[in-house]
Amino acid sequence: MDDLVKQLKRDLENLNKMPELNDVKAKYLGKKGSISALSSKMRELNNEKKKEFGITLNKIKNDANELINLKRCEIERRILEKKLKEETIDITLPGVDIPMGSPSIVEKMVEQIEQILMSMGYDVVDGPEIEKDKYNFEMLNIPKGHPARDAQDTFYIEGNEILLRSQTSPVQIRTMLKGNGQTPIRMICPGKTYRRDDDDATHSHQFMQIEGLLIDKKVSLSDLKGTFDVIAKSIFGEDTETRFRPSYYQFTEPSVEMDIKCHHCKGNGCNICKNTGWITVSGAGIVHPNVLRNCGYDPDKWQGFAFGFGAERLAMIKYNIDDLRVFYTNDLRESKTFDRKEAE
Ligand code: DAH
């Protein structure tokens, strides 16, 4: 047995690789290893000798394990030292600039409005971008052949029934139909919309709208004004003044344009507000009785207001951007500029 340990020490002496160490371990302590083989000799001994033999065998096993583990630590330390020596970092080399993207400024605008309205109990809902003419126009009180359709020059997909939605207002219809004429509604729907417009500084064939709808009992224009005030102040600053101007939409009566006092010139007149002191940020109004009726809501019991923001337009006003196309060119340099503007 002593010889075995001496032999093991010799085997370990010049060894410096892990696989070799594993081989040595198998040679002595493996199932068929020489130390394990000694156990089978036990059977040949009488009881007294067995005990003595057993104790010695255990000691040898422990010694062998310890020797092998010591060697393992030594090899591991050597591997680590070698690695550290080879992988030294030359801190005098110039660094590599990793270009970073950032969330789109339009997306941030949408998220901000979602947060404000969710805090007032609104649900954020989704609607299809491929829509029925019936929901996009007809049930919104815009029958076929109505001149109002011309303003929303529409991409039709199949005949004249299926289209790419030209506004998010059809989501009003879908939400009211789900409410079955019974339940109050508070929803916003941010989403992409499409029109056959030529792309220029203020038009895009695809843009983002944020629709809002509230249906309840005893809803008035002043509720809309209060809601708009909260939204405008949280986007453009606490000192933002708002006003309504009369307007016309088929699905609201009365209809309004919602303006904010120009936050650049504080209403004194500048090129951003075209010297009027005010900037229009949204169309809105009290839901038309025909629309309520179309969706199963009795206009004598229920009223509501609706509004539609253009997300790009809000971002353009807030960050003083004069060309809508920058949102869609995916130029990292632009998005960096937006980050800077936001920090200001
Ligand atoms: N859908 C209108 C548009 O695209 C915007 C709008 C106006 C939405 C008034 C509304 C609303 O919900 O009440 O021009």
CSV table of C-alpha atoms and ligand atoms in Angstrom, one decimal:
chain,number,residue,atom,x,y,z
A,1,MET,CA,0.0,0.0,0.0
A,2,ASP,CA,2.8,2.4,0.8
A,3,ASP,CA,4.3,1.7,-2.6
A,4,LEU,CA,1.0,2.7,-4.2
A,5,VAL,CA,1.1,6.1,-2.6
A,6,LYS,CA,4.7,6.6,-3.6
A,7,GLN,CA,3.9,5.6,-7.1
A,8,LEU,CA,0.9,8.0,-7.1
A,9,LYS,CA,3.2,10.8,-6.0
A,10,ARG,CA,5.6,10.0,-8.8
A,11,ASP,CA,2.8,10.0,-11.3
A,12,LEU,CA,1.6,13.4,-10.1
A,13,GLU,CA,5.0,15.0,-10.0
A,14,ASN,CA,5.5,16.1,-13.6
A,15,LEU,CA,1.9,16.3,-14.5
A,16,ASN,CA,0.4,19.7,-15.5
A,17,LYS,CA,-2.7,19.1,-17.6
A,18,MET,CA,-6.3,18.4,-16.4
A,19,PRO,CA,-7.0,15.4,-18.7
A,20,GLU,CA,-3.7,13.7,-17.5
A,21,LEU,CA,-4.8,14.3,-13.9
A,22,ASN,CA,-8.2,12.7,-14.6
A,23,ASP,CA,-6.4,9.7,-16.1
A,24,VAL,CA,-4.3,9.3,-13.0
A,25,LYS,CA,-7.3,9.6,-10.8
A,26,ALA,CA,-9.0,6.9,-12.8
A,27,LYS,CA,-5.8,4.7,-12.6
A,28,TYR,CA,-5.9,4.7,-8.7
A,29,LEU,CA,-9.4,5.6,-7.6
A,30,GLY,CA,-11.6,4.7,-10.6
A,31,LYS,CA,-13.8,1.6,-10.4
A,32,LYS,CA,-11.0,-0.5,-11.9
A,33,GLY,CA,-8.2,1.5,-10.3
A,34,SER,CA,-5.5,-0.1,-8.2
A,35,ILE,CA,-6.7,1.3,-4.9
A,36,SER,CA,-10.3,0.1,-5.5
A,37,ALA,CA,-8.9,-3.3,-6.6
A,38,LEU,CA,-7.4,-3.6,-3.1
A,39,SER,CA,-10.9,-3.7,-1.6
A,40,SER,CA,-11.6,-7.0,-3.2
A,41,LYS,CA,-8.7,-8.5,-1.2
A,42,MET,CA,-10.7,-7.9,2.0
A,43,ARG,CA,-12.7,-11.0,1.3
A,44,GLU,CA,-9.6,-13.1,1.8
A,45,LEU,CA,-8.8,-11.9,5.3
A,46,ASN,CA,-10.1,-13.0,8.7
A,47,ASN,CA,-12.2,-10.6,10.7
A,48,GLU,CA,-9.4,-9.1,12.8
A,49,LYS,CA,-7.2,-8.4,9.8
A,50,LYS,CA,-10.2,-7.1,7.9
A,51,LYS,CA,-10.6,-4.2,10.3
A,52,GLU,CA,-7.0,-3.3,10.2
A,53,PHE,CA,-6.9,-3.5,6.4
A,54,GLY,CA,-10.1,-1.5,6.1
A,55,ILE,CA,-8.7,1.4,8.2
A,56,THR,CA,-5.4,1.5,6.2
A,57,LEU,CA,-7.3,1.3,2.9
A,58,ASN,CA,-9.5,4.3,3.9
A,59,LYS,CA,-6.5,6.3,4.9
A,60,ILE,CA,-4.8,5.6,1.6
A,61,LYS,CA,-8.0,6.6,-0.3
A,62,ASN,CA,-8.1,9.8,1.7
A,63,ASP,CA,-4.4,10.6,1.1
A,64,ALA,CA,-4.8,9.8,-2.6
A,65,ASN,CA,-7.8,12.1,-2.9
A,66,GLU,CA,-6.0,14.9,-1.1
A,67,LEU,CA,-2.9,14.6,-3.3
A,68,ILE,CA,-5.0,14.6,-6.4
A,69,ASN,CA,-7.1,17.6,-5.2
A,70,LEU,CA,-3.9,19.5,-4.4
A,71,LYS,CA,-2.7,18.9,-7.9
A,72,ARG,CA,-6.0,20.0,-9.3
A,73,CYS,CA,-5.8,23.3,-7.5
A,74,GLU,CA,-2.2,23.8,-8.7
A,75,ILE,CA,-3.2,23.2,-12.3
A,76,GLU,CA,-6.2,25.5,-12.1
A,77,ARG,CA,-4.0,28.2,-10.6
A,78,ARG,CA,-1.5,27.8,-13.4
A,79,ILE,CA,-4.2,28.0,-16.1
A,80,LEU,CA,-5.6,31.1,-14.5
A,81,GLU,CA,-2.2,32.8,-14.2
A,82,LYS,CA,-1.5,32.0,-17.9
A,83,LYS,CA,-4.8,33.4,-18.9
A,84,LEU,CA,-4.3,36.6,-16.9
A,85,LYS,CA,-0.8,37.1,-18.4
A,86,GLU,CA,-2.1,36.5,-22.0
A,87,GLU,CA,-5.2,38.6,-21.7
A,88,THR,CA,-3.8,41.8,-20.3
A,89,ILE,CA,-5.7,44.9,-21.5
A,90,ASP,CA,-3.9,47.6,-23.2
A,91,ILE,CA,-5.6,50.6,-21.7
A,92,THR,CA,-3.7,53.0,-24.0
A,93,LEU,CA,-5.7,51.7,-27.0
A,94,PRO,CA,-8.5,54.1,-28.2
A,95,GLY,CA,-12.0,52.9,-27.1
A,96,VAL,CA,-14.6,51.7,-29.5
A,97,ASP,CA,-17.7,53.9,-29.8
A,98,ILE,CA,-20.9,51.7,-29.6
A,99,PRO,CA,-23.7,53.5,-31.4
A,100,MET,CA,-26.8,53.5,-29.2
A,101,GLY,CA,-30.4,53.8,-30.4
A,102,SER,CA,-33.2,55.3,-28.3
A,103,PRO,CA,-37.0,54.9,-28.3
A,104,SER,CA,-38.7,56.9,-31.1
A,105,ILE,CA,-39.9,60.3,-29.9
A,106,VAL,CA,-43.4,59.5,-31.4
A,107,GLU,CA,-43.6,56.4,-29.3
A,108,LYS,CA,-42.6,58.3,-26.2
A,109,MET,CA,-45.4,60.8,-26.9
A,110,VAL,CA,-47.9,58.0,-27.2
A,111,GLU,CA,-46.7,56.5,-24.0
A,112,GLN,CA,-46.9,59.8,-22.2
A,113,ILE,CA,-50.6,60.3,-23.2
A,114,GLU,CA,-51.3,56.6,-22.3
A,115,GLN,CA,-49.9,57.2,-18.8
A,116,ILE,CA,-52.0,60.4,-18.3
A,117,LEU,CA,-55.2,58.9,-19.4
A,118,MET,CA,-54.7,55.5,-17.7
A,119,SER,CA,-54.3,57.5,-14.5
A,120,MET,CA,-57.8,58.9,-15.2
A,121,GLY,CA,-59.2,55.3,-15.6
A,122,TYR,CA,-59.0,54.9,-19.3
A,123,ASP,CA,-58.2,51.6,-20.9
A,124,VAL,CA,-55.7,51.4,-23.7
A,125,VAL,CA,-57.2,49.3,-26.5
A,126,ASP,CA,-56.2,48.1,-29.9
A,127,GLY,CA,-58.0,48.0,-33.3
A,128,PRO,CA,-57.2,46.5,-36.7
A,129,GLU,CA,-55.3,48.5,-39.3
A,130,ILE,CA,-57.2,46.7,-42.0
A,131,GLU,CA,-60.7,47.9,-41.4
A,132,LYS,CA,-64.3,47.7,-42.8
A,133,ASP,CA,-65.6,50.8,-44.7
A,134,LYS,CA,-68.6,50.4,-42.4
A,135,TYR,CA,-66.6,51.1,-39.2
A,136,ASN,CA,-64.1,53.5,-40.7
A,137,PHE,CA,-66.9,55.7,-42.3
A,138,GLU,CA,-70.5,54.6,-42.4
A,139,MET,CA,-71.2,54.0,-38.7
A,140,LEU,CA,-69.3,57.2,-37.9
A,141,ASN,CA,-72.0,59.1,-39.8
A,142,ILE,CA,-70.0,59.4,-43.1
A,143,PRO,CA,-72.2,57.6,-45.7
A,144,LYS,CA,-70.8,56.5,-49.1
A,145,GLY,CA,-70.5,59.5,-51.5
A,146,HIS,CA,-70.2,62.0,-48.6
A,147,PRO,CA,-67.7,64.7,-49.5
A,148,ALA,CA,-66.0,64.3,-46.1
A,149,ARG,CA,-64.5,61.1,-47.4
A,150,ASP,CA,-62.4,63.1,-49.9
A,151,ALA,CA,-60.4,64.7,-47.1
A,152,GLN,CA,-59.3,61.2,-46.1
A,153,ASP,CA,-58.2,59.9,-49.4
A,154,THR,CA,-58.2,56.2,-48.5
A,155,PHE,CA,-56.3,53.1,-49.5
A,156,TYR,CA,-58.9,50.5,-50.5
A,157,ILE,CA,-57.9,46.9,-50.4
A,158,GLU,CA,-60.9,45.0,-51.7
A,159,GLY,CA,-63.5,46.7,-53.7
A,160,ASN,CA,-64.9,49.5,-51.6
A,161,GLU,CA,-65.6,47.6,-48.4
A,162,ILE,CA,-62.2,46.8,-47.0
A,163,LEU,CA,-59.6,49.5,-46.5
A,164,LEU,CA,-56.5,50.6,-44.5
A,165,ARG,CA,-58.1,52.7,-41.8
A,166,SER,CA,-57.7,56.4,-42.5
A,167,GLN,CA,-58.3,57.3,-38.8
A,168,THR,CA,-58.4,55.5,-35.4
A,169,SER,CA,-62.1,56.6,-35.0
A,170,PRO,CA,-63.4,53.2,-36.1
A,171,VAL,CA,-62.1,51.9,-32.8
A,172,GLN,CA,-64.8,54.1,-31.1
A,173,ILE,CA,-67.4,52.0,-33.0
A,174,ARG,CA,-65.8,48.7,-32.1
A,175,THR,CA,-65.6,49.6,-28.5
A,176,MET,CA,-69.2,50.8,-28.3
A,177,LEU,CA,-70.5,47.7,-30.0
A,178,LYS,CA,-68.7,45.6,-27.4
A,179,GLY,CA,-70.3,47.7,-24.6
A,180,ASN,CA,-73.7,46.6,-25.9
A,181,GLY,CA,-75.3,50.0,-25.2
A,182,GLN,CA,-75.1,49.2,-21.5
A,183,THR,CA,-71.7,50.0,-20.0
A,184,PRO,CA,-69.8,53.3,-19.6
A,185,ILE,CA,-66.6,53.6,-21.7
A,186,ARG,CA,-63.3,55.2,-21.2
A,187,MET,CA,-60.8,54.2,-23.8
A,188,ILE,CA,-57.9,55.4,-25.8
A,189,CYS,CA,-56.5,53.8,-28.9
A,190,PRO,CA,-53.1,54.8,-30.2
A,191,GLY,CA,-52.4,53.3,-33.7
A,192,LYS,CA,-51.2,53.6,-37.2
A,193,THR,CA,-53.4,55.2,-39.8
A,194,TYR,CA,-53.0,55.5,-43.6
A,195,ARG,CA,-54.0,58.0,-46.3
A,196,ARG,CA,-53.1,58.4,-49.9
A,197,ASP,CA,-51.1,61.6,-49.2
A,198,ASP,CA,-47.9,62.5,-50.9
A,199,ASP,CA,-45.2,62.6,-48.2
A,200,ASP,CA,-44.0,66.1,-47.5
A,201,ALA,CA,-43.0,68.1,-44.4
A,202,THR,CA,-46.5,67.9,-42.9
A,203,HIS,CA,-48.0,64.9,-44.6
A,204,SER,CA,-47.2,61.2,-44.5
A,205,HIS,CA,-49.0,58.2,-46.1
A,206,GLN,CA,-48.7,56.5,-42.7
A,207,PHE,CA,-49.0,58.3,-39.4
A,208,MET,CA,-50.0,57.7,-35.8
A,209,GLN,CA,-53.2,58.9,-34.2
A,210,ILE,CA,-54.4,58.6,-30.6
A,211,GLU,CA,-58.1,58.2,-30.3
A,212,GLY,CA,-60.0,58.8,-27.1
A,213,LEU,CA,-63.6,58.0,-26.2
A,214,LEU,CA,-65.6,58.5,-23.1
A,215,ILE,CA,-69.3,57.4,-22.8
A,216,ASP,CA,-71.3,57.9,-19.6
A,217,LYS,CA,-74.3,59.6,-18.3
A,218,LYS,CA,-74.4,63.4,-18.1
A,219,VAL,CA,-71.2,64.1,-20.1
A,220,SER,CA,-70.7,67.6,-21.3
A,221,LEU,CA,-68.2,69.7,-23.3
A,222,SER,CA,-66.7,71.0,-20.0
A,223,ASP,CA,-65.7,67.5,-19.1
A,224,LEU,CA,-63.8,67.4,-22.4
A,225,LYS,CA,-62.2,70.7,-21.7
A,226,GLY,CA,-61.1,69.6,-18.3
A,227,THR,CA,-59.6,66.4,-19.7
A,228,PHE,CA,-57.8,68.3,-22.5
A,229,ASP,CA,-56.4,70.7,-19.9
A,230,VAL,CA,-54.8,67.9,-18.0
A,231,ILE,CA,-53.3,66.4,-21.1
A,232,ALA,CA,-52.0,69.7,-22.5
A,233,LYS,CA,-50.5,70.7,-19.2
A,234,SER,CA,-48.7,67.5,-18.7
A,235,ILE,CA,-47.2,67.5,-22.2
A,236,PHE,CA,-46.5,71.2,-22.7
A,237,GLY,CA,-46.1,72.4,-19.1
A,238,GLU,CA,-48.2,73.4,-16.2
A,239,ASP,CA,-48.6,77.0,-17.4
A,240,THR,CA,-50.2,75.9,-20.7
A,241,GLU,CA,-53.5,77.6,-21.6
A,242,THR,CA,-56.1,75.9,-23.7
A,243,ARG,CA,-59.1,76.9,-25.8
A,244,PHE,CA,-61.8,75.4,-28.0
A,245,ARG,CA,-62.6,76.6,-31.4
A,246,PRO,CA,-65.8,75.6,-33.2
A,247,SER,CA,-65.2,73.0,-35.9
A,248,TYR,CA,-67.1,70.3,-37.8
A,249,TYR,CA,-66.8,66.5,-37.8
A,250,GLN,CA,-69.5,64.2,-38.9
A,251,PHE,CA,-69.3,62.0,-35.8
A,252,THR,CA,-69.4,64.7,-33.2
A,253,GLU,CA,-71.9,67.5,-32.5
A,254,PRO,CA,-70.8,70.0,-31.5
A,255,SER,CA,-67.3,69.6,-32.8
A,256,VAL,CA,-64.2,71.6,-31.7
A,257,GLU,CA,-60.6,72.1,-32.5
A,258,MET,CA,-58.5,72.0,-29.3
A,259,ASP,CA,-55.7,74.6,-29.2
A,260,ILE,CA,-52.9,75.4,-26.8
A,261,LYS,CA,-51.4,78.8,-26.4
A,262,CYS,CA,-48.1,78.8,-28.3
A,263,HIS,CA,-45.5,77.7,-25.7
A,264,HIS,CA,-42.7,79.2,-27.8
A,265,CYS,CA,-43.9,82.8,-27.9
A,266,LYS,CA,-46.3,82.5,-25.0
A,267,GLY,CA,-49.1,83.7,-27.3
A,268,ASN,CA,-47.3,86.8,-28.6
A,269,GLY,CA,-47.0,85.4,-32.1
A,270,CYS,CA,-44.1,83.6,-33.8
A,271,ASN,CA,-43.5,81.5,-36.9
A,272,ILE,CA,-44.4,78.3,-35.1
A,273,CYS,CA,-48.0,79.5,-34.4
A,274,LYS,CA,-48.1,81.5,-37.6
A,275,ASN,CA,-48.4,84.6,-35.6
A,276,THR,CA,-51.8,83.6,-34.1
A,277,GLY,CA,-50.5,82.8,-30.6
A,278,TRP,CA,-52.3,79.5,-30.7
A,279,ILE,CA,-51.6,76.0,-32.0
A,280,THR,CA,-54.2,73.4,-32.8
A,281,VAL,CA,-53.4,70.0,-31.4
A,282,SER,CA,-56.5,67.9,-31.7
A,283,GLY,CA,-60.0,67.5,-33.1
A,284,ALA,CA,-62.8,66.6,-30.7
A,285,GLY,CA,-66.4,66.9,-29.8
A,286,ILE,CA,-69.5,65.5,-28.2
A,287,VAL,CA,-70.4,62.1,-29.8
A,288,HIS,CA,-73.1,62.5,-32.4
A,289,PRO,CA,-76.5,61.0,-31.4
A,290,ASN,CA,-76.5,59.0,-34.7
A,291,VAL,CA,-73.2,57.4,-33.8
A,292,LEU,CA,-74.5,56.4,-30.4
A,293,ARG,CA,-77.6,55.0,-31.9
A,294,ASN,CA,-75.6,53.1,-34.6
A,295,CYS,CA,-73.8,51.4,-31.8
A,296,GLY,CA,-76.8,50.6,-29.6
A,297,TYR,CA,-76.4,53.4,-27.1
A,298,ASP,CA,-79.6,55.4,-26.5
A,299,PRO,CA,-78.7,59.1,-26.9
A,300,ASP,CA,-81.3,60.1,-24.4
A,301,LYS,CA,-79.6,58.1,-21.7
A,302,TRP,CA,-75.9,58.3,-22.7
A,303,GLN,CA,-73.6,61.0,-23.9
A,304,GLY,CA,-69.9,61.1,-24.6
A,305,PHE,CA,-66.9,62.9,-25.9
A,306,ALA,CA,-64.3,61.9,-28.4
A,307,PHE,CA,-60.9,63.3,-29.5
A,308,GLY,CA,-58.2,62.4,-31.9
A,309,PHE,CA,-54.6,63.5,-31.5
A,310,GLY,CA,-51.9,63.2,-34.2
A,311,ALA,CA,-48.9,61.8,-32.4
A,312,GLU,CA,-46.3,63.1,-34.9
A,313,ARG,CA,-47.9,66.5,-34.8
A,314,LEU,CA,-47.7,66.6,-31.0
A,315,ALA,CA,-44.0,65.7,-31.1
A,316,MET,CA,-43.4,68.3,-33.8
A,317,ILE,CA,-45.0,71.0,-31.7
A,318,LYS,CA,-43.3,69.9,-28.5
A,319,TYR,CA,-39.8,69.6,-29.9
A,320,ASN,CA,-40.1,72.3,-32.6
A,321,ILE,CA,-39.5,69.9,-35.5
A,322,ASP,CA,-40.5,71.3,-38.8
A,323,ASP,CA,-40.4,68.2,-41.0
A,324,LEU,CA,-42.5,65.1,-40.2
A,325,ARG,CA,-40.3,62.9,-42.4
A,326,VAL,CA,-37.5,62.8,-39.8
A,327,PHE,CA,-39.6,60.4,-37.8
A,328,TYR,CA,-39.4,57.8,-40.5
A,329,THR,CA,-35.9,58.1,-41.9
A,330,ASN,CA,-34.4,56.0,-39.0
A,331,ASP,CA,-31.4,58.2,-38.8
A,332,LEU,CA,-29.6,57.7,-35.5
A,333,ARG,CA,-28.2,61.2,-35.6
A,334,GLU,CA,-31.8,62.6,-35.6
A,335,SER,CA,-32.8,60.4,-32.6
A,336,LYS,CA,-29.8,61.8,-30.7
A,337,THR,CA,-31.0,65.3,-31.4
A,338,PHE,CA,-34.4,64.4,-30.0
A,339,ASP,CA,-32.8,63.0,-26.8
A,340,ARG,CA,-30.9,66.3,-26.5
A,341,LYS,CA,-34.0,68.3,-27.0
A,342,GLU,CA,-35.9,66.3,-24.4
A,343,ALA,CA,-33.1,66.8,-21.9
A,344,GLU,CA,-33.3,70.6,-22.5
B,1,DAH,N1,-60.7,61.2,-36.9
B,1,DAH,C1,-60.4,62.6,-37.1
B,1,DAH,C2,-59.4,62.8,-38.2
B,1,DAH,O1,-58.7,61.9,-38.5
B,1,DAH,C3,-59.9,63.2,-35.8
B,1,DAH,C4,-60.9,63.3,-34.8
B,1,DAH,C5,-61.7,64.4,-34.7
B,1,DAH,C6,-61.2,62.3,-33.9
B,1,DAH,C7,-62.7,64.6,-33.7
B,1,DAH,C8,-62.2,62.3,-33.0
B,1,DAH,C9,-63.0,63.5,-32.9
B,1,DAH,O2,-62.5,61.4,-32.1
B,1,DAH,O3,-64.0,63.6,-32.0
B,1,DAH,O4,-59.3,63.9,-38.7
